[in-house]
mmCIF file of C-alpha atoms in Angstrom:
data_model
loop_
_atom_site.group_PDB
_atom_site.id
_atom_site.type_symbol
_atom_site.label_atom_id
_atom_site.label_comp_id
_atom_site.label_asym_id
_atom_site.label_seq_id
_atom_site.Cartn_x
_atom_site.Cartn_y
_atom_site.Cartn_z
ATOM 1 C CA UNK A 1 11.130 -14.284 -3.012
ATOM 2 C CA UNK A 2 8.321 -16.841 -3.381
ATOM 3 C CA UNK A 3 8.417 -19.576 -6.027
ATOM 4 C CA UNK A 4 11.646 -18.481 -8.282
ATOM 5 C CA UNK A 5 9.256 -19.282 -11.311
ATOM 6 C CA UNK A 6 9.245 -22.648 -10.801
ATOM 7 C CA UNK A 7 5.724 -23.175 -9.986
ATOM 8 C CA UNK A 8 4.271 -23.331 -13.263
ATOM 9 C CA UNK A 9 6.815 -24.984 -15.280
ATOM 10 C CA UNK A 10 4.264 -26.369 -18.099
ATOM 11 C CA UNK A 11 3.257 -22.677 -18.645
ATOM 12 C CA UNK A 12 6.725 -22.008 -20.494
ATOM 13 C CA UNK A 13 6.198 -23.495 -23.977
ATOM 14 C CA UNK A 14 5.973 -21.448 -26.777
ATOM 15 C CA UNK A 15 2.586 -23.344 -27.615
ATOM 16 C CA UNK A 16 0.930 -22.981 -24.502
ATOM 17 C CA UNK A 17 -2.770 -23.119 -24.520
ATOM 18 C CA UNK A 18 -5.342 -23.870 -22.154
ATOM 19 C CA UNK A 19 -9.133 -24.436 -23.751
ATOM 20 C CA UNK A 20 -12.479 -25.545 -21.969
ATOM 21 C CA UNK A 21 -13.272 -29.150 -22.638
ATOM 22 C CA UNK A 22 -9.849 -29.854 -21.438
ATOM 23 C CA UNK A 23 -10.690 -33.408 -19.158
ATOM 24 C CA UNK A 24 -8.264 -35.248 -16.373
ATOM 25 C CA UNK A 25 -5.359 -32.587 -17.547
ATOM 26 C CA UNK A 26 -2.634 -31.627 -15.223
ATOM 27 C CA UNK A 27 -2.050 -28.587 -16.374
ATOM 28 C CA UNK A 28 -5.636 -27.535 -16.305
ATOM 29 C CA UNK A 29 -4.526 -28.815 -12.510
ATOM 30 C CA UNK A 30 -1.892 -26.697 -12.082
ATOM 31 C CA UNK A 31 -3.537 -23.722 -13.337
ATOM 32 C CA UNK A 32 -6.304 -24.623 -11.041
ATOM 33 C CA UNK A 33 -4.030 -24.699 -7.857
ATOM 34 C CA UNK A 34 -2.621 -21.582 -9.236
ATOM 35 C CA UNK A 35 -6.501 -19.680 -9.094
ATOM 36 C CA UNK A 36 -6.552 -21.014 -6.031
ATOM 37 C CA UNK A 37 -3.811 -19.877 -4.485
ATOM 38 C CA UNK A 38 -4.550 -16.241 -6.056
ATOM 39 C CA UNK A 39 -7.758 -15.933 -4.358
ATOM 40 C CA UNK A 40 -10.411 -17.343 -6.440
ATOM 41 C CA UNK A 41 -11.428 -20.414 -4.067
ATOM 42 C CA UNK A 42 -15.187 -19.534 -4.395
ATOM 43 C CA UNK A 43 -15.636 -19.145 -8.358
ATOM 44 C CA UNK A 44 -13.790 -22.961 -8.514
ATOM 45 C CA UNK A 45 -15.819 -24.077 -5.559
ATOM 46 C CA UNK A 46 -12.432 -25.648 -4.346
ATOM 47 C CA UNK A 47 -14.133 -27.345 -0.948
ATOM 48 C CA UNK A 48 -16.318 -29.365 -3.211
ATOM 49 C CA UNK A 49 -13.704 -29.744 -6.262
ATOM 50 C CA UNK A 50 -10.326 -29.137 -5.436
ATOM 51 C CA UNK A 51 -8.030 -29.683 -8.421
ATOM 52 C CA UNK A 52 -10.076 -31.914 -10.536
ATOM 53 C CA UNK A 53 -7.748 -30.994 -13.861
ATOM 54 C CA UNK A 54 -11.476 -30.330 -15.429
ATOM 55 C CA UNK A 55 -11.141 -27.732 -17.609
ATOM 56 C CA UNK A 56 -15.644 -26.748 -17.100
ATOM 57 C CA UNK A 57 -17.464 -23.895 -16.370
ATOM 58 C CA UNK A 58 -16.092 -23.326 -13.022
ATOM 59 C CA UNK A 59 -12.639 -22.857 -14.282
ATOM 60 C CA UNK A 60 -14.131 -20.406 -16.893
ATOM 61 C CA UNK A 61 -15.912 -18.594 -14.241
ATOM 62 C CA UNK A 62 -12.308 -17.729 -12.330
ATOM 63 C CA UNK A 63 -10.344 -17.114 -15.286
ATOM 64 C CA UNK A 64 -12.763 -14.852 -16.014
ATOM 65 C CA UNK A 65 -13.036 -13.099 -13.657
ATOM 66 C CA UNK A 66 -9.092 -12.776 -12.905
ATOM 67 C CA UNK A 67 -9.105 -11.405 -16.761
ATOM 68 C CA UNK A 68 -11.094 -8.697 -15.435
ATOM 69 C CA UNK A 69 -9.467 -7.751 -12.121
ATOM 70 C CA UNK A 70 -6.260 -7.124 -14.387
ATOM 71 C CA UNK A 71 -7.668 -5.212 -17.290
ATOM 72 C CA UNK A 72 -7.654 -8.045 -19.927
ATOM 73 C CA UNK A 73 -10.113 -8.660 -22.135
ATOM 74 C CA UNK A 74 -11.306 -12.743 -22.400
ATOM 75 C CA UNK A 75 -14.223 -14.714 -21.678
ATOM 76 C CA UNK A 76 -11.756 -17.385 -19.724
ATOM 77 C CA UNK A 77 -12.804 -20.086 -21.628
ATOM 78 C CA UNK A 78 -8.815 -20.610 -22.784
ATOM 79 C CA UNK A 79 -5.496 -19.670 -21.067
ATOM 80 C CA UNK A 80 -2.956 -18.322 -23.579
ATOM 81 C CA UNK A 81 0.789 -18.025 -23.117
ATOM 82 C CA UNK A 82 0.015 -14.103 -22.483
ATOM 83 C CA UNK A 83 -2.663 -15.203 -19.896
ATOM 84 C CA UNK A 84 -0.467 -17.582 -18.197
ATOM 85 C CA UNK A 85 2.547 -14.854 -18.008
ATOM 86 C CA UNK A 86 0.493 -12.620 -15.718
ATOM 87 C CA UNK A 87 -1.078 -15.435 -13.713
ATOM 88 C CA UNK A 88 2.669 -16.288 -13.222
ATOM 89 C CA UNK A 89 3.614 -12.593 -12.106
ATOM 90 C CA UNK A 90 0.647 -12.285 -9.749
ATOM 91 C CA UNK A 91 1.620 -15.508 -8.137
ATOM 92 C CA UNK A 92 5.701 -14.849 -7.703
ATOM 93 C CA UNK A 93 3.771 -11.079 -6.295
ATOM 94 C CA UNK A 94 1.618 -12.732 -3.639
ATOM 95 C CA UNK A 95 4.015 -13.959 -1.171
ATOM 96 C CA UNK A 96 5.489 -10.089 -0.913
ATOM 97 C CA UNK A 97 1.859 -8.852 -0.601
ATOM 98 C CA UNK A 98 0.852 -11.588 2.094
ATOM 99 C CA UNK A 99 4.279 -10.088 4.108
ATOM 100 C CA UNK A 100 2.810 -6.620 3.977
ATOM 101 C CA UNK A 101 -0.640 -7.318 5.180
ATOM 102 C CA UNK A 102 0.625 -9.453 7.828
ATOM 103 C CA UNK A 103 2.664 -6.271 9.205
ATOM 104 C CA UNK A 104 -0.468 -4.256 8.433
ATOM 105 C CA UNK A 105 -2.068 -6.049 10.926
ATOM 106 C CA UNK A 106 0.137 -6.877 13.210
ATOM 107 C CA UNK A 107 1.184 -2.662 13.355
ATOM 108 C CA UNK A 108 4.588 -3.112 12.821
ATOM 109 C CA UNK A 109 4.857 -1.283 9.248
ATOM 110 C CA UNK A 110 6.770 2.093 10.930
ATOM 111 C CA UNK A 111 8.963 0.523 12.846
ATOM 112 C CA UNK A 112 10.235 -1.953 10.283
ATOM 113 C CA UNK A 113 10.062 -0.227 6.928
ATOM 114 C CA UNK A 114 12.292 2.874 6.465
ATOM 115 C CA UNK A 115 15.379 4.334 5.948
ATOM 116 C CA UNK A 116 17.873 2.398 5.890
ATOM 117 C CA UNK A 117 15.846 -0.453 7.970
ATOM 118 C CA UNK A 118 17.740 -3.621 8.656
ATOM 119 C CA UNK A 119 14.947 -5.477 7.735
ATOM 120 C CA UNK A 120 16.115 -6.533 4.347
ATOM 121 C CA UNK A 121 13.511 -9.526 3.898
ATOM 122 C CA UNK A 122 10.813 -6.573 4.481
ATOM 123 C CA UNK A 123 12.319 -4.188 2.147
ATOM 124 C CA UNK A 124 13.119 -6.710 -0.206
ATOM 125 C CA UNK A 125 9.153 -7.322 -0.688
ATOM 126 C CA UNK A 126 7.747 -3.540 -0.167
ATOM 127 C CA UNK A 127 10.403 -3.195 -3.548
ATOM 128 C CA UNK A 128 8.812 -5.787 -5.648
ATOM 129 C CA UNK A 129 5.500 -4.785 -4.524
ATOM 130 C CA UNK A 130 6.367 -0.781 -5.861
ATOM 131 C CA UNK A 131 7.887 -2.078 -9.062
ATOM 132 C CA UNK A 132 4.586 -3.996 -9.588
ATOM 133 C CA UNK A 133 2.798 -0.991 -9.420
ATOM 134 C CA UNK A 134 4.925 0.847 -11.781
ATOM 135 C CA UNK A 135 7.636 2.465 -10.180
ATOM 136 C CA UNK A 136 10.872 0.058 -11.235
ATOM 137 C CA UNK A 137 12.130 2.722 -13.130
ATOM 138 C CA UNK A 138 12.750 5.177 -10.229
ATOM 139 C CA UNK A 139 13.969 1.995 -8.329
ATOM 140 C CA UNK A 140 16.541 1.185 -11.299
ATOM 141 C CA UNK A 141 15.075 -2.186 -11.052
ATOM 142 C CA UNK A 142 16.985 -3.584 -14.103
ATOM 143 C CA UNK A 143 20.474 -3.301 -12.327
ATOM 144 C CA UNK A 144 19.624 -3.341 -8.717
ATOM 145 C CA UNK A 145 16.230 -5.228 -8.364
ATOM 146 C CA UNK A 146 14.941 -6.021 -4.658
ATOM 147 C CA UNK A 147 17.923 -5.963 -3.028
ATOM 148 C CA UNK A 148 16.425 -5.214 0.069
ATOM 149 C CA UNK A 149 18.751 -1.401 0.972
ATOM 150 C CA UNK A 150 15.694 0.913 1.802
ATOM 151 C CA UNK A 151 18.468 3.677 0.071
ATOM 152 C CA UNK A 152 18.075 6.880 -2.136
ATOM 153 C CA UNK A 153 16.330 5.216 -4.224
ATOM 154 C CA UNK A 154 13.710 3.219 -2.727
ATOM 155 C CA UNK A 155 12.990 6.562 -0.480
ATOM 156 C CA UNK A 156 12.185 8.648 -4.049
ATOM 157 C CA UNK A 157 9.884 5.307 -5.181
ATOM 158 C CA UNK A 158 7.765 5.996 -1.978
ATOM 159 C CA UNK A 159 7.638 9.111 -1.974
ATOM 160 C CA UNK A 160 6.467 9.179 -6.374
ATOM 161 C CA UNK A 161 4.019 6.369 -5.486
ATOM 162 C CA UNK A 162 2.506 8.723 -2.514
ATOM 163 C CA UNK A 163 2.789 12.094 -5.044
ATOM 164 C CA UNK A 164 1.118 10.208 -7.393
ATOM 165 C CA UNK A 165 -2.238 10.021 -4.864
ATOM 166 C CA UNK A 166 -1.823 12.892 -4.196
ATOM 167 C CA UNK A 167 0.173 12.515 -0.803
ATOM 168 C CA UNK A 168 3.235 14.378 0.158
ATOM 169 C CA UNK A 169 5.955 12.587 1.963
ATOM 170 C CA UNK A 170 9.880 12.660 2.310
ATOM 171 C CA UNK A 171 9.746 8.716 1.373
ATOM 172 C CA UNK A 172 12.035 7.626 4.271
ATOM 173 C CA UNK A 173 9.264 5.860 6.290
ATOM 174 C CA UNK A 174 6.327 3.776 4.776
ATOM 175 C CA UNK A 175 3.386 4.765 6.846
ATOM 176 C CA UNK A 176 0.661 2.868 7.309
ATOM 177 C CA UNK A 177 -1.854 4.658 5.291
ATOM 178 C CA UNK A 178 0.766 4.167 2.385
ATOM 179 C CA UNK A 179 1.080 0.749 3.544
ATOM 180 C CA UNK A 180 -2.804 0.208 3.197
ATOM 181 C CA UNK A 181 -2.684 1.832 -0.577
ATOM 182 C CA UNK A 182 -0.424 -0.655 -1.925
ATOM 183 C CA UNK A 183 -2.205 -3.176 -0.232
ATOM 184 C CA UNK A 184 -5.622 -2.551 -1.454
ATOM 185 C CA UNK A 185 -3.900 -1.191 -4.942
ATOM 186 C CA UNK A 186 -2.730 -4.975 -5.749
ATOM 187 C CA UNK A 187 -5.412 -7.125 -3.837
ATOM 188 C CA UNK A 188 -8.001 -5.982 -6.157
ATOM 189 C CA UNK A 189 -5.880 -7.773 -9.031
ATOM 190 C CA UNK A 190 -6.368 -10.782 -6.799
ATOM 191 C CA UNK A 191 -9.652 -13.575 -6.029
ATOM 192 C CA UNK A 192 -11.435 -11.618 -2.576
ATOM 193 C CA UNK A 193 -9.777 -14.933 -1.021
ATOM 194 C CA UNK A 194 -6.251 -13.721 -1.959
ATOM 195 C CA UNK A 195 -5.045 -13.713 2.107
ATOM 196 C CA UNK A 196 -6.723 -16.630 3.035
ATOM 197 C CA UNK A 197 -4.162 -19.276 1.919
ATOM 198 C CA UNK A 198 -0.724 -19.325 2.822
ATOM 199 C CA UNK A 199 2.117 -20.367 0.723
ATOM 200 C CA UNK A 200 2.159 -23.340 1.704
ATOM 201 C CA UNK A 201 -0.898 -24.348 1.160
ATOM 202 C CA UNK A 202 -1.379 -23.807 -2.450
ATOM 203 C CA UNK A 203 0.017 -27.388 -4.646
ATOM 204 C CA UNK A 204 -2.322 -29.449 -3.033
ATOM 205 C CA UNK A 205 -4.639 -31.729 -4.565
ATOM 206 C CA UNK A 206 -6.826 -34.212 -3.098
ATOM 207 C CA UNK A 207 -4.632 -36.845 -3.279
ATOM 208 C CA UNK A 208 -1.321 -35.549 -3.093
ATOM 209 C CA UNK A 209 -0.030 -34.616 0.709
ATOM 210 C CA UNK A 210 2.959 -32.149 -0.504
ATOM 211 C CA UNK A 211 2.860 -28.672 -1.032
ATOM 212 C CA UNK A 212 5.199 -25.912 -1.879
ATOM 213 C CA UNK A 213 6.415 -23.687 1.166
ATOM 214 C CA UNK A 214 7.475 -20.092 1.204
ATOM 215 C CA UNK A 215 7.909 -18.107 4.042
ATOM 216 C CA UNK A 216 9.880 -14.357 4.765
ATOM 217 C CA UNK A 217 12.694 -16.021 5.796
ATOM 218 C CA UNK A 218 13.191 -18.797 3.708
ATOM 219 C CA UNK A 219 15.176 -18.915 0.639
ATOM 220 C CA UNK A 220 17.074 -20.595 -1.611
ATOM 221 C CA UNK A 221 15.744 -23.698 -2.913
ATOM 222 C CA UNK A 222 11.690 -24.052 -3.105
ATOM 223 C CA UNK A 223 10.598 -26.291 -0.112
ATOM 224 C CA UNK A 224 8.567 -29.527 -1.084
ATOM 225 C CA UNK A 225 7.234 -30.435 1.941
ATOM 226 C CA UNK A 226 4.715 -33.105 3.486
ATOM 227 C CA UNK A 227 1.355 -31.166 4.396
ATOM 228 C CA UNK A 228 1.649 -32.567 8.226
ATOM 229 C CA UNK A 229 5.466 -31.160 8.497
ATOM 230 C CA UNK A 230 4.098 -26.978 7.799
ATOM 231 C CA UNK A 231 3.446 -26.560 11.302
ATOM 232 C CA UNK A 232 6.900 -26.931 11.931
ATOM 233 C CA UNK A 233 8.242 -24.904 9.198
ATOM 234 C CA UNK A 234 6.487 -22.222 10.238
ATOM 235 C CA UNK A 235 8.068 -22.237 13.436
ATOM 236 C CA UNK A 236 11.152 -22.758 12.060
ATOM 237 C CA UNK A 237 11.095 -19.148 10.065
ATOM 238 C CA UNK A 238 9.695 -17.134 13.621
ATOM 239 C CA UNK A 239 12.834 -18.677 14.917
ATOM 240 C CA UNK A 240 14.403 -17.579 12.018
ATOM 241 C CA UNK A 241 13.250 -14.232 12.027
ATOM 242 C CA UNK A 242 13.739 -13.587 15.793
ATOM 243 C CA UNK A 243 16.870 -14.527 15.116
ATOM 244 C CA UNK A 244 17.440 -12.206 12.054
ATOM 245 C CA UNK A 245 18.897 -14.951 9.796
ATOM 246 C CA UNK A 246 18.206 -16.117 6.411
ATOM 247 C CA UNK A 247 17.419 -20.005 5.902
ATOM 248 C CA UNK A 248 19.163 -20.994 2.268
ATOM 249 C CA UNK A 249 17.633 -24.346 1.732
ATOM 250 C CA UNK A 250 19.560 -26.873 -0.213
ATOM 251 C CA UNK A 251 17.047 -29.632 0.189
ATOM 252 C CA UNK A 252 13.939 -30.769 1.322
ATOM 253 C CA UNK A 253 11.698 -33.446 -0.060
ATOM 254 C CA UNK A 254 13.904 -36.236 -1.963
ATOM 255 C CA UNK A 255 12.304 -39.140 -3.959
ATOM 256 C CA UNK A 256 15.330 -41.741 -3.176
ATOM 257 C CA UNK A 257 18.396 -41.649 -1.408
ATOM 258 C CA UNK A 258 21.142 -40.510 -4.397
ATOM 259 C CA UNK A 259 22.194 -37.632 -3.286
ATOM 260 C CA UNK A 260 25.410 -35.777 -4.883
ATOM 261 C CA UNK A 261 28.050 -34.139 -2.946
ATOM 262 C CA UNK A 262 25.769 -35.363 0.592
ATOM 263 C CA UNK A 263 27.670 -34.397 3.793
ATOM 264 C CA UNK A 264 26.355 -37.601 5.550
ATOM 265 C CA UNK A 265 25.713 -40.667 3.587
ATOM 266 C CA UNK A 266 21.321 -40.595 3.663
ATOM 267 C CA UNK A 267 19.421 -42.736 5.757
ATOM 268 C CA UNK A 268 17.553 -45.537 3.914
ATOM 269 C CA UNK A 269 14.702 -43.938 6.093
ATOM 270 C CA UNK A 270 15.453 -40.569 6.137
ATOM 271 C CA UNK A 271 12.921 -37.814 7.126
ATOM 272 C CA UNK A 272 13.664 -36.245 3.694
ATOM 273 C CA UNK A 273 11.655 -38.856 1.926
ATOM 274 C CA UNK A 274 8.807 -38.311 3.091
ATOM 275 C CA UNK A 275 8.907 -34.471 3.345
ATOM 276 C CA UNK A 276 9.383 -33.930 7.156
ATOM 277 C CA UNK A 277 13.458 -32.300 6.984
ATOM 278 C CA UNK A 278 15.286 -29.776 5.223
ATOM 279 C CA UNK A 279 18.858 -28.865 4.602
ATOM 280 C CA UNK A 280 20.547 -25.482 4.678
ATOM 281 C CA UNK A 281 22.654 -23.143 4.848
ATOM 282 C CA UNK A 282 22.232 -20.022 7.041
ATOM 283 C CA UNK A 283 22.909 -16.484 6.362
ATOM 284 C CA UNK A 284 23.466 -13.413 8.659
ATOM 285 C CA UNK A 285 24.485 -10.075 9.581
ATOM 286 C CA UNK A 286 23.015 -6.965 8.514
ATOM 287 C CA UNK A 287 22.837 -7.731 4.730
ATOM 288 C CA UNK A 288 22.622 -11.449 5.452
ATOM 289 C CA UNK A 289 26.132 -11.814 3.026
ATOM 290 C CA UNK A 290 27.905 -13.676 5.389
ATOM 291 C CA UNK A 291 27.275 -17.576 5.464
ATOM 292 C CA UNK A 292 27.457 -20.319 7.679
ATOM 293 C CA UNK A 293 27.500 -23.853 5.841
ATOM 294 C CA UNK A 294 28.114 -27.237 6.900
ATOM 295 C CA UNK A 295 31.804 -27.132 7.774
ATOM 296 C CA UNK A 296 30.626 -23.213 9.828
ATOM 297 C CA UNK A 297 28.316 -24.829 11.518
ATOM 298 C CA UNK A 298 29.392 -27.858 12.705
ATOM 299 C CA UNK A 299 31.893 -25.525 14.887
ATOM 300 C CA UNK A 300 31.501 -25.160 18.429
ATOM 301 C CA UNK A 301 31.470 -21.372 18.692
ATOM 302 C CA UNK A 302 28.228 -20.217 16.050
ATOM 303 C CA UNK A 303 27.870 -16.540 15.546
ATOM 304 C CA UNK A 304 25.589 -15.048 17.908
ATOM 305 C CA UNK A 305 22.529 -14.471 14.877
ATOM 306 C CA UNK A 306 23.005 -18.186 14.285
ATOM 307 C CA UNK A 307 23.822 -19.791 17.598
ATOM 308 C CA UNK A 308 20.389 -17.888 18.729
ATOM 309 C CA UNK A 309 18.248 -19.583 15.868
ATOM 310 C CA UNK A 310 20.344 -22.896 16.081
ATOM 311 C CA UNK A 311 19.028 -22.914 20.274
ATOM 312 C CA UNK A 312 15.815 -22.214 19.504
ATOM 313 C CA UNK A 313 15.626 -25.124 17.044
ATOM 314 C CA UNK A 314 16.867 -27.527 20.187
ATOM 315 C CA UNK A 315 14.514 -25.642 22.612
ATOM 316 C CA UNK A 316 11.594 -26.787 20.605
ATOM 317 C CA UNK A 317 10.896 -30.168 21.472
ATOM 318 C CA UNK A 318 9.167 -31.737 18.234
ATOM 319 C CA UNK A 319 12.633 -30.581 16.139
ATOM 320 C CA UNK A 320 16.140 -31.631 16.036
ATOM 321 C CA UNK A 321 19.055 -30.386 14.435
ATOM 322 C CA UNK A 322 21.428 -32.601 12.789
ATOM 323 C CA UNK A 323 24.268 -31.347 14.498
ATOM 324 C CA UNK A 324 23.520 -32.924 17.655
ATOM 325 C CA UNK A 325 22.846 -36.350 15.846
ATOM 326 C CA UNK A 326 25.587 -39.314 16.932
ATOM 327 C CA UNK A 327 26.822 -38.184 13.085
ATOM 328 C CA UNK A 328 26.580 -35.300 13.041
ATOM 329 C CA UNK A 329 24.876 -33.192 10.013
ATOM 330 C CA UNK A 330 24.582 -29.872 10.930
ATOM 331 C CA UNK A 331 22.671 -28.562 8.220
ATOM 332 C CA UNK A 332 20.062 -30.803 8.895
ATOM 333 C CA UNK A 333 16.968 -29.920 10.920
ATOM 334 C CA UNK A 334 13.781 -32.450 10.819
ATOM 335 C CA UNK A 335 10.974 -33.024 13.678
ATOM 336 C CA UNK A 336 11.952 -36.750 14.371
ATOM 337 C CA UNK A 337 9.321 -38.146 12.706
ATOM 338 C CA UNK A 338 10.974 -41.732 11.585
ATOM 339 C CA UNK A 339 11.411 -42.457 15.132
ATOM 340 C CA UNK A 340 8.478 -44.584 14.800
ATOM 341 C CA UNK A 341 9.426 -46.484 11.865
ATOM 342 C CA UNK A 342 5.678 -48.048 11.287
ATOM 343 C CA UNK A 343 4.366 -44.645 11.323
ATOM 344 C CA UNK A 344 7.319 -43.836 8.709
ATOM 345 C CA UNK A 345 6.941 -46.622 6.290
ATOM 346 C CA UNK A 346 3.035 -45.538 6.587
ATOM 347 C CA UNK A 347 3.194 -41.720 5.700
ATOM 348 C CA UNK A 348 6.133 -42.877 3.119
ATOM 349 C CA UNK A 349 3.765 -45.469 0.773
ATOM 350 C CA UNK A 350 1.193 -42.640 0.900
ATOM 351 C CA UNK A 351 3.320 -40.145 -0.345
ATOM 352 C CA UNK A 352 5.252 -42.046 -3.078
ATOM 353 C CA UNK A 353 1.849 -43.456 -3.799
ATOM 354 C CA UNK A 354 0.827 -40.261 -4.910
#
């Protein structure tokens, strides 16, 4: 659901290693976003540092301590391939733990997560959180993975998780109590700052203005966006999940205008080079199998799902959708931004800059 393993890309070879003394590195910057990200803001002293791709005693000091928050036995002066396999696990985990605390506290957990909920997106991260913890087996993981049906079997994983602490249930509803175990259960693998970044905040450095956005109702492709355009594409996923949809993003941030296969020949300013506009696809219905793509959506008649989020995109006055442009793209959406080409040329040198 969050990064599709993309995130830490220089973490695949073979080779990988990771030592202290490592100076002016980017993957000792990566792996310092990645910390970050997982909660361990304080032990980098991240307001002061940020990334610095300093591999020092700070660095140490977090890898360190997430060694010993998941059982693993290392002073943290190096990151190993083994190392970097679990850091990579507990990040692609944190975006489905972030979903559940947010419904923790906003008291939604009982009417959202049970039998046969419709809630896929919910389900779908309430069964990657429960294979984390062990129980992929019962959820035959392998064949059916988080497919988001709160079935038979994702009823018998609750209800063995809650045996197993000595709580009897019939499995069909996640209480909140049970709710609050996992919770608790995985944070403790995580930095005590663990909640207090959102997705999208997490590829930052000091210099660069994108970052990587994930949200519960975004998929498909990861999101590159411009820091200054996440206010929007948060808004964009409440309309998405009022609306019950699934965003399947095709695009976002583009370094140049060649673009295969494009529906509308790219604006030599377009919003997508600077990070402010995504394309997509949307998906609906129950099980969010049935799609709407460019040729469904440039219809007049929408399904009612996606004519709802497609209205509340227009309704919002700092986005537009590209089917209402004079050519038309209607998987477009953006927040106008190079309607003040100055401004544009401005935020675009910065980025590309960087």
């Amino acid at each position: 659901m969050c990064c599709n393993n993309e995130f830490l890309p220089i973490f695949k070879s073979a080779s990988f290693k990771l030592e202290k003394g490592l100076k002016n590195s980017d993957a000792v910057k990566q792996l310092q976003n990645v910390l970050n990200h997982l909660g361990f803001k304080e032990e980098l002293q991240w307001n002061k540092y940020g990334a610095d791709g300093d591999y020092g005693n700070l660095t140490q000091k977090a890898v360190a301590l997430f060694l010993k928050k998941n059982n693993m036995s290392g002073d943290g002066s190096f990151v190993d391939k083994s190392i970097a396999i679990v850091l990579e696990q507990k990040h692609d985990t944190l975006d489905e733990l972030q979903v559940l605390n947010t419904d923790i506290t906003e008291n939604t957990i009982e009417t959202e997560y049970f039998y046969k909920s419709k809630k896929k997106t919910k389900i779908q991260a309430l069964q990657t959180l429960l294979n984390e913890l062990g129980y992929g087996k019962t959820l035959q993981w392998s064949k059916y993975k988080n497919d988001g049906d709160y079935g038979d079997l994702t009823t018998k994983a609750v209800a063995l998780f809650a045996k197993d602490r000595g709580i009897t249930v019939d499995g069909k509803i996640l209480t909140l109590p049970l709710a609050k175990l996992i919770v608790t259960e995985l944070s403790s693998t995580y930095g005590k700052q663990w909640n207090t970044n959102t997705l999208s905040e997490t590829v930052e450095d000091n210099s660069n203005p994108l970052v990587e956005f994930s949200a519960s109702n975004f998929v498909g492709k990861k999101v590159i966006a411009d820091k200054d355009f996440v206010p929007a594409l948060k808004r964009i996923n409440q309309y998405a999940k009022d609306s019950e949809v699934l965003i399947h993003v095709t695009s976002s941030f583009r370094k140049d205008t060649n673009v295969a296969n494009a529906i509308v020949t790219p604006a030599k300013m377009s919003n997508h080079l600077i990070g402010h506009a995504i394309d997509m696809n949307i998906r609906y219905d129950v099980n969010h199998s049935k799609w709407c793509n460019s040729s469904a959506l440039a219809k007049a008649t929408l399904p009612a799902p996606v004519a709802k989020f497609i209205n509340a995109i227009r309704n919002d006055i700092g986005l537009r959708w590209g089917g209402d442009f004079r050519k038309k793209d209607s998987v477009h959406i953006d927040d106008y931004y190079n309607q003040d080409l100055a401004k544009w040329q401005k935020r675009y040198n910065k980025i590309h800059q960087a």
